[in-house]
Amino acid sequence: MSSTRDHHRILNFNLFGEAGDLPDVVHCETIASRSRLNDWEFAPHRHARLHQVLLVADGGGTARIEGRTIPLSPMTLINVAVGDVHGFSFMPGTEGWVVTFAAEMLDQSLIPSEGVSAALTQSFTGRAGAGECAVMEAIFAEHGSRAYGRAQMLRALGLQLLTLAARAMVGGADLSLPALGEGEGNRAAQLLRRFDALLEAHFFDHWTVADYASALSVTPQHLSRVLREATGEPASKAIEARIIREARRNLVFTNLPVTTIAYELGYSDPAYFSRVFTRATGHSPVAFRQKAND
């Protein structure tokens, strides 16, 4: 969770893992630890490659997610999907937890056919119970330790938390986010969601901006304008970023040769893939893999 006093534009925030190397398995902080430093206010912002799960244990406030305002009470579970605009106003003294996942971890841990990843693509709130609290406490305890198998345990606990969040979404328990209406901002949000879904399905195919725009029945200029207003970058950058994210995941979580990764990502020229990756990350694929595994 990051903060800003700039209420005139939506910012992309770089938290752990949003630039350069892959981070720790998860990032953990209490709601109070950062809120105290920012008068308990977090202006609307987004994370391009991060997914967050929050649990308000005591206190409350208000969440603003994708233009919708949701009251927060004790034992509220909040799922903030990758890329969704969100902000918070917490009551002073509010207690709870925030766990942040790099998108690469979700790509690695969740099997699309099982449905959990699809549920987590939507931001929502639900009721938390003893099970969610216990998992949060276990994640924080493990994160602060240096015990043998720490990374593996954090992955297992993180997957458990994500699954519990998805279960709350599918179960429909006290969901507070209504369906999007027909306002201009909501139409843009709907277009972004449809674009994200197409991007997941076709980034391997190296669709152009024009291909995505045609499938969405809009002009390439309109698609890029909506993406730029929401993220600060045109559609072409979002397309490249999704490919780079998959490349990062393969470089860290597999032993595939760089040439094989390039071919699997749809590049006929591995040297060209290396140039694209280096330009996007500041490291060659080989150097990135070595640094991530140090």
CSV table of C-alpha atoms in Angstrom, one decimal:
chain,number,residue,atom,x,y,z
A,1,MET,CA,0.0,0.0,0.0
A,2,SER,CA,1.4,3.4,-1.0
A,3,SER,CA,0.3,6.9,-0.3
A,4,THR,CA,0.2,10.3,-2.0
A,5,ARG,CA,-1.2,13.8,-1.4
A,6,ASP,CA,-1.8,14.4,-5.1
A,7,HIS,CA,-5.6,14.1,-5.5
A,8,HIS,CA,-5.6,15.5,-9.1
A,9,ARG,CA,-4.4,12.4,-10.9
A,10,ILE,CA,-4.2,8.7,-10.4
A,11,LEU,CA,-0.6,7.5,-9.9
A,12,ASN,CA,1.1,4.2,-10.5
A,13,PHE,CA,3.1,3.2,-7.4
A,14,ASN,CA,6.2,1.2,-7.4
A,15,LEU,CA,6.2,-1.1,-4.4
A,16,PHE,CA,8.4,-4.1,-4.0
A,17,GLY,CA,8.8,-6.0,-7.2
A,18,GLU,CA,7.4,-3.4,-9.6
A,19,ALA,CA,10.8,-2.5,-11.0
A,20,GLY,CA,14.0,-4.5,-11.5
A,21,ASP,CA,14.3,-7.8,-9.6
A,22,LEU,CA,11.6,-10.0,-8.3
A,23,PRO,CA,11.2,-9.4,-4.6
A,24,ASP,CA,10.6,-11.4,-1.5
A,25,VAL,CA,7.8,-14.0,-1.8
A,26,VAL,CA,5.3,-11.6,-0.3
A,27,HIS,CA,5.4,-8.2,1.3
A,28,CYS,CA,3.7,-7.8,4.7
A,29,GLU,CA,2.7,-4.7,6.8
A,30,THR,CA,0.1,-3.8,9.3
A,31,ILE,CA,-2.6,-1.3,8.3
A,32,ALA,CA,-1.5,0.9,11.2
A,33,SER,CA,2.3,0.9,10.5
A,34,ARG,CA,2.0,2.9,7.3
A,35,SER,CA,-1.4,4.7,8.0
A,36,ARG,CA,0.1,6.4,11.1
A,37,LEU,CA,2.6,8.1,8.9
A,38,ASN,CA,0.0,9.3,6.4
A,39,ASP,CA,-2.8,10.6,8.7
A,40,TRP,CA,-4.7,7.3,7.9
A,41,GLU,CA,-5.4,8.5,4.4
A,42,PHE,CA,-4.3,6.9,1.1
A,43,ALA,CA,-5.3,8.7,-2.1
A,44,PRO,CA,-6.4,6.7,-5.1
A,45,HIS,CA,-3.6,4.9,-6.8
A,46,ARG,CA,-2.9,1.7,-8.6
A,47,HIS,CA,-0.2,-1.0,-8.8
A,48,ALA,CA,0.6,-2.2,-12.2
A,49,ARG,CA,2.0,-5.6,-11.2
A,50,LEU,CA,0.8,-6.2,-7.6
A,51,HIS,CA,-2.1,-7.9,-6.0
A,52,GLN,CA,-3.2,-7.0,-2.4
A,53,VAL,CA,-5.3,-8.7,0.2
A,54,LEU,CA,-6.2,-6.6,3.3
A,55,LEU,CA,-8.0,-7.6,6.5
A,56,VAL,CA,-9.5,-5.0,8.8
A,57,ALA,CA,-9.4,-6.7,12.2
A,58,ASP,CA,-10.6,-3.7,14.3
A,59,GLY,CA,-11.7,-0.2,13.5
A,60,GLY,CA,-12.8,0.7,10.0
A,61,GLY,CA,-13.1,3.5,7.5
A,62,THR,CA,-13.9,3.7,3.8
A,63,ALA,CA,-12.4,2.1,0.7
A,64,ARG,CA,-12.6,3.7,-2.7
A,65,ILE,CA,-12.1,1.1,-5.4
A,66,GLU,CA,-12.6,1.8,-9.1
A,67,GLY,CA,-14.8,4.8,-8.4
A,68,ARG,CA,-17.0,3.0,-5.8
A,69,THR,CA,-17.1,3.8,-2.1
A,70,ILE,CA,-17.3,0.9,0.4
A,71,PRO,CA,-17.7,1.2,4.2
A,72,LEU,CA,-15.2,-0.8,6.1
A,73,SER,CA,-16.0,-2.4,9.5
A,74,PRO,CA,-14.2,-4.9,11.7
A,75,MET,CA,-13.5,-8.3,10.1
A,76,THR,CA,-13.7,-7.0,6.5
A,77,LEU,CA,-11.6,-8.8,3.9
A,78,ILE,CA,-10.6,-6.7,0.9
A,79,ASN,CA,-9.2,-8.0,-2.4
A,80,VAL,CA,-7.5,-5.4,-4.6
A,81,ALA,CA,-6.9,-6.8,-8.1
A,82,VAL,CA,-3.8,-6.0,-10.1
A,83,GLY,CA,-4.2,-2.6,-11.7
A,84,ASP,CA,-7.4,-1.5,-10.0
A,85,VAL,CA,-7.5,2.1,-8.7
A,86,HIS,CA,-7.9,2.1,-4.9
A,87,GLY,CA,-7.6,4.4,-1.9
A,88,PHE,CA,-8.5,4.2,1.8
A,89,SER,CA,-9.6,6.4,4.6
A,90,PHE,CA,-9.0,4.5,7.9
A,91,MET,CA,-10.3,5.5,11.3
A,92,PRO,CA,-7.3,6.4,13.5
A,93,GLY,CA,-6.3,3.3,15.5
A,94,THR,CA,-7.6,0.8,12.9
A,95,GLU,CA,-5.8,-2.5,13.1
A,96,GLY,CA,-5.3,-5.2,10.5
A,97,TRP,CA,-3.0,-6.6,7.9
A,98,VAL,CA,-1.9,-6.0,4.3
A,99,VAL,CA,-0.3,-8.8,2.2
A,100,THR,CA,1.0,-7.9,-1.2
A,101,PHE,CA,1.8,-10.4,-3.9
A,102,ALA,CA,3.9,-9.9,-7.1
A,103,ALA,CA,1.8,-10.8,-10.2
A,104,GLU,CA,4.4,-13.4,-11.1
A,105,MET,CA,3.6,-15.3,-7.9
A,106,LEU,CA,0.0,-15.5,-8.9
A,107,ASP,CA,1.0,-16.6,-12.4
A,108,GLN,CA,3.2,-19.3,-10.9
A,109,SER,CA,0.9,-20.5,-8.1
A,110,LEU,CA,-2.6,-20.4,-9.5
A,111,ILE,CA,-3.9,-22.9,-12.1
A,112,PRO,CA,-6.3,-21.0,-14.4
A,113,SER,CA,-8.6,-24.0,-15.0
A,114,GLU,CA,-9.3,-24.2,-11.2
A,115,GLY,CA,-11.0,-20.8,-11.2
A,116,VAL,CA,-9.3,-19.1,-8.3
A,117,SER,CA,-7.3,-16.8,-10.5
A,118,ALA,CA,-10.4,-15.7,-12.4
A,119,ALA,CA,-12.2,-14.8,-9.2
A,120,LEU,CA,-9.2,-12.7,-8.0
A,121,THR,CA,-9.2,-10.5,-11.1
A,122,GLN,CA,-12.1,-8.6,-9.5
A,123,SER,CA,-11.7,-6.3,-6.5
A,124,PHE,CA,-14.2,-7.0,-3.8
A,125,THR,CA,-14.9,-6.9,-0.1
A,126,GLY,CA,-16.3,-9.7,2.1
A,127,ARG,CA,-16.5,-10.9,5.6
A,128,ALA,CA,-13.4,-12.3,7.3
A,129,GLY,CA,-13.5,-15.1,9.9
A,130,ALA,CA,-11.2,-16.9,12.2
A,131,GLY,CA,-9.6,-18.8,9.3
A,132,GLU,CA,-8.6,-15.7,7.4
A,133,CYS,CA,-7.2,-14.1,10.6
A,134,ALA,CA,-5.2,-17.3,11.4
A,135,VAL,CA,-3.7,-17.4,7.9
A,136,MET,CA,-2.8,-13.7,8.1
A,137,GLU,CA,-1.1,-14.1,11.5
A,138,ALA,CA,0.8,-17.2,10.2
A,139,ILE,CA,2.0,-15.2,7.1
A,140,PHE,CA,3.3,-12.4,9.2
A,141,ALA,CA,5.0,-14.7,11.7
A,142,GLU,CA,6.7,-16.6,8.8
A,143,HIS,CA,7.7,-13.5,7.0
A,144,GLY,CA,9.5,-12.1,10.1
A,145,SER,CA,11.4,-15.4,10.6
A,146,ARG,CA,14.4,-16.9,8.9
A,147,ALA,CA,13.3,-20.5,9.4
A,148,TYR,CA,14.3,-23.3,7.1
A,149,GLY,CA,11.9,-23.5,4.1
A,150,ARG,CA,10.6,-19.9,4.7
A,151,ALA,CA,10.0,-19.1,1.1
A,152,GLN,CA,8.1,-22.4,0.5
A,153,MET,CA,6.0,-21.8,3.6
A,154,LEU,CA,5.2,-18.2,2.5
A,155,ARG,CA,4.1,-19.5,-0.9
A,156,ALA,CA,1.9,-22.1,0.7
A,157,LEU,CA,0.3,-19.7,3.1
A,158,GLY,CA,0.0,-17.0,0.4
A,159,LEU,CA,-1.9,-19.5,-1.8
A,160,GLN,CA,-4.1,-20.4,1.1
A,161,LEU,CA,-5.0,-16.7,1.7
A,162,LEU,CA,-5.7,-16.1,-2.0
A,163,THR,CA,-7.9,-19.1,-2.1
A,164,LEU,CA,-9.9,-18.0,0.9
A,165,ALA,CA,-10.3,-14.6,-0.7
A,166,ALA,CA,-11.6,-16.2,-3.9
A,167,ARG,CA,-13.9,-18.4,-1.9
A,168,ALA,CA,-15.4,-15.2,-0.3
A,169,MET,CA,-15.9,-13.8,-3.8
A,170,VAL,CA,-17.6,-16.9,-5.2
A,171,GLY,CA,-19.7,-17.4,-2.0
A,172,GLY,CA,-20.9,-13.8,-2.3
A,173,ALA,CA,-20.6,-13.2,1.4
A,174,ASP,CA,-21.4,-9.5,2.1
A,175,LEU,CA,-20.0,-8.3,-1.2
A,176,SER,CA,-20.0,-4.5,-1.2
A,177,LEU,CA,-19.0,-3.6,-4.7
A,178,PRO,CA,-22.1,-3.1,-6.9
A,179,ALA,CA,-22.1,-3.8,-10.6
A,180,LEU,CA,-20.7,-1.0,-12.7
A,181,GLY,CA,-23.1,1.5,-14.1
A,182,GLU,CA,-23.2,3.4,-17.4
A,183,GLY,CA,-21.2,6.5,-16.5
A,184,GLU,CA,-18.2,7.5,-18.6
A,185,GLY,CA,-15.8,6.4,-15.9
A,186,ASN,CA,-17.5,3.1,-15.6
A,187,ARG,CA,-17.5,2.5,-19.3
A,188,ALA,CA,-13.7,3.1,-19.3
A,189,ALA,CA,-13.4,0.7,-16.4
A,190,GLN,CA,-15.4,-1.9,-18.3
A,191,LEU,CA,-13.2,-1.5,-21.3
A,192,LEU,CA,-10.1,-1.9,-19.2
A,193,ARG,CA,-11.4,-5.1,-17.8
A,194,ARG,CA,-12.3,-6.5,-21.2
A,195,PHE,CA,-8.9,-5.5,-22.5
A,196,ASP,CA,-7.1,-7.2,-19.6
A,197,ALA,CA,-9.1,-10.4,-20.3
A,198,LEU,CA,-8.1,-10.3,-23.9
A,199,LEU,CA,-4.5,-9.6,-23.0
A,200,GLU,CA,-4.4,-12.7,-20.8
A,201,ALA,CA,-5.8,-14.8,-23.7
A,202,HIS,CA,-3.6,-13.4,-26.5
A,203,PHE,CA,-0.3,-11.9,-25.3
A,204,PHE,CA,1.4,-15.1,-26.5
A,205,ASP,CA,0.0,-14.3,-30.0
A,206,HIS,CA,1.7,-10.9,-30.1
A,207,TRP,CA,-1.5,-9.1,-31.0
A,208,THR,CA,-1.1,-5.5,-31.9
A,209,VAL,CA,-3.0,-2.6,-30.4
A,210,ALA,CA,-5.1,-2.6,-33.5
A,211,ASP,CA,-5.9,-6.3,-33.0
A,212,TYR,CA,-7.1,-5.6,-29.4
A,213,ALA,CA,-9.0,-2.5,-30.5
A,214,SER,CA,-10.8,-4.5,-33.2
A,215,ALA,CA,-11.8,-7.2,-30.8
A,216,LEU,CA,-13.1,-4.6,-28.4
A,217,SER,CA,-15.0,-2.6,-31.1
A,218,VAL,CA,-13.1,0.6,-30.4
A,219,THR,CA,-10.4,2.5,-32.3
A,220,PRO,CA,-6.7,2.0,-31.4
A,221,GLN,CA,-6.6,5.7,-30.5
A,222,HIS,CA,-9.5,5.4,-28.1
A,223,LEU,CA,-8.0,2.2,-26.5
A,224,SER,CA,-4.6,3.8,-26.0
A,225,ARG,CA,-6.3,7.0,-24.6
A,226,VAL,CA,-8.2,5.0,-22.0
A,227,LEU,CA,-5.1,3.1,-21.0
A,228,ARG,CA,-3.0,6.3,-20.8
A,229,GLU,CA,-5.6,8.0,-18.6
A,230,ALA,CA,-5.7,5.0,-16.3
A,231,THR,CA,-2.1,4.0,-16.2
A,232,GLY,CA,0.0,6.7,-17.7
A,233,GLU,CA,1.1,4.4,-20.5
A,234,PRO,CA,-0.4,3.6,-23.9
A,235,ALA,CA,-1.8,0.2,-24.8
A,236,SER,CA,1.4,-0.8,-26.5
A,237,LYS,CA,3.3,-0.6,-23.2
A,238,ALA,CA,0.6,-2.7,-21.4
A,239,ILE,CA,1.0,-5.4,-24.1
A,240,GLU,CA,4.8,-5.4,-23.8
A,241,ALA,CA,4.6,-5.3,-20.0
A,242,ARG,CA,2.5,-8.5,-19.9
A,243,ILE,CA,5.0,-10.3,-22.1
A,244,ILE,CA,7.9,-9.1,-19.9
A,245,ARG,CA,6.0,-10.3,-16.8
A,246,GLU,CA,5.7,-13.8,-18.3
A,247,ALA,CA,9.4,-13.7,-19.2
A,248,ARG,CA,10.4,-12.7,-15.7
A,249,ARG,CA,8.3,-15.6,-14.3
A,250,ASN,CA,10.0,-18.1,-16.6
A,251,LEU,CA,13.5,-16.8,-15.9
A,252,VAL,CA,13.0,-17.1,-12.1
A,253,PHE,CA,10.7,-20.1,-11.7
A,254,THR,CA,12.0,-22.4,-14.5
A,255,ASN,CA,15.4,-23.6,-15.8
A,256,LEU,CA,14.4,-23.1,-19.4
A,257,PRO,CA,17.2,-21.7,-21.6
A,258,VAL,CA,16.7,-18.1,-22.7
A,259,THR,CA,16.3,-19.2,-26.3
A,260,THR,CA,13.5,-21.6,-25.4
A,261,ILE,CA,11.7,-18.9,-23.3
A,262,ALA,CA,11.9,-16.5,-26.3
A,263,TYR,CA,10.4,-19.1,-28.7
A,264,GLU,CA,7.7,-20.0,-26.2
A,265,LEU,CA,6.8,-16.3,-25.9
A,266,GLY,CA,6.3,-16.1,-29.6
A,267,TYR,CA,9.6,-14.5,-30.6
A,268,SER,CA,11.2,-16.0,-33.7
A,269,ASP,CA,14.5,-14.2,-33.0
A,270,PRO,CA,15.9,-14.8,-29.4
A,271,ALA,CA,18.3,-11.9,-29.9
A,272,TYR,CA,15.4,-9.5,-30.5
A,273,PHE,CA,13.7,-10.9,-27.4
A,274,SER,CA,16.8,-10.2,-25.3
A,275,ARG,CA,16.9,-6.6,-26.6
A,276,VAL,CA,13.2,-6.1,-25.7
A,277,PHE,CA,13.7,-7.6,-22.2
A,278,THR,CA,16.8,-5.5,-21.5
A,279,ARG,CA,15.2,-2.3,-22.6
A,280,ALA,CA,12.2,-3.0,-20.3
A,281,THR,CA,14.0,-4.2,-17.2
A,282,GLY,CA,17.5,-2.8,-17.4
A,283,HIS,CA,19.0,-6.3,-17.3
A,284,SER,CA,19.7,-8.9,-19.9
A,285,PRO,CA,17.7,-12.1,-19.4
A,286,VAL,CA,20.8,-13.9,-18.3
A,287,ALA,CA,21.8,-11.2,-15.8
A,288,PHE,CA,18.2,-10.9,-14.5
A,289,ARG,CA,18.1,-14.7,-13.8
A,290,GLN,CA,21.5,-14.6,-12.1
A,291,LYS,CA,20.5,-11.6,-9.9
A,292,ALA,CA,17.1,-13.1,-9.0
A,293,ASN,CA,18.8,-16.4,-7.9
A,294,ASP,CA,21.6,-14.8,-5.9
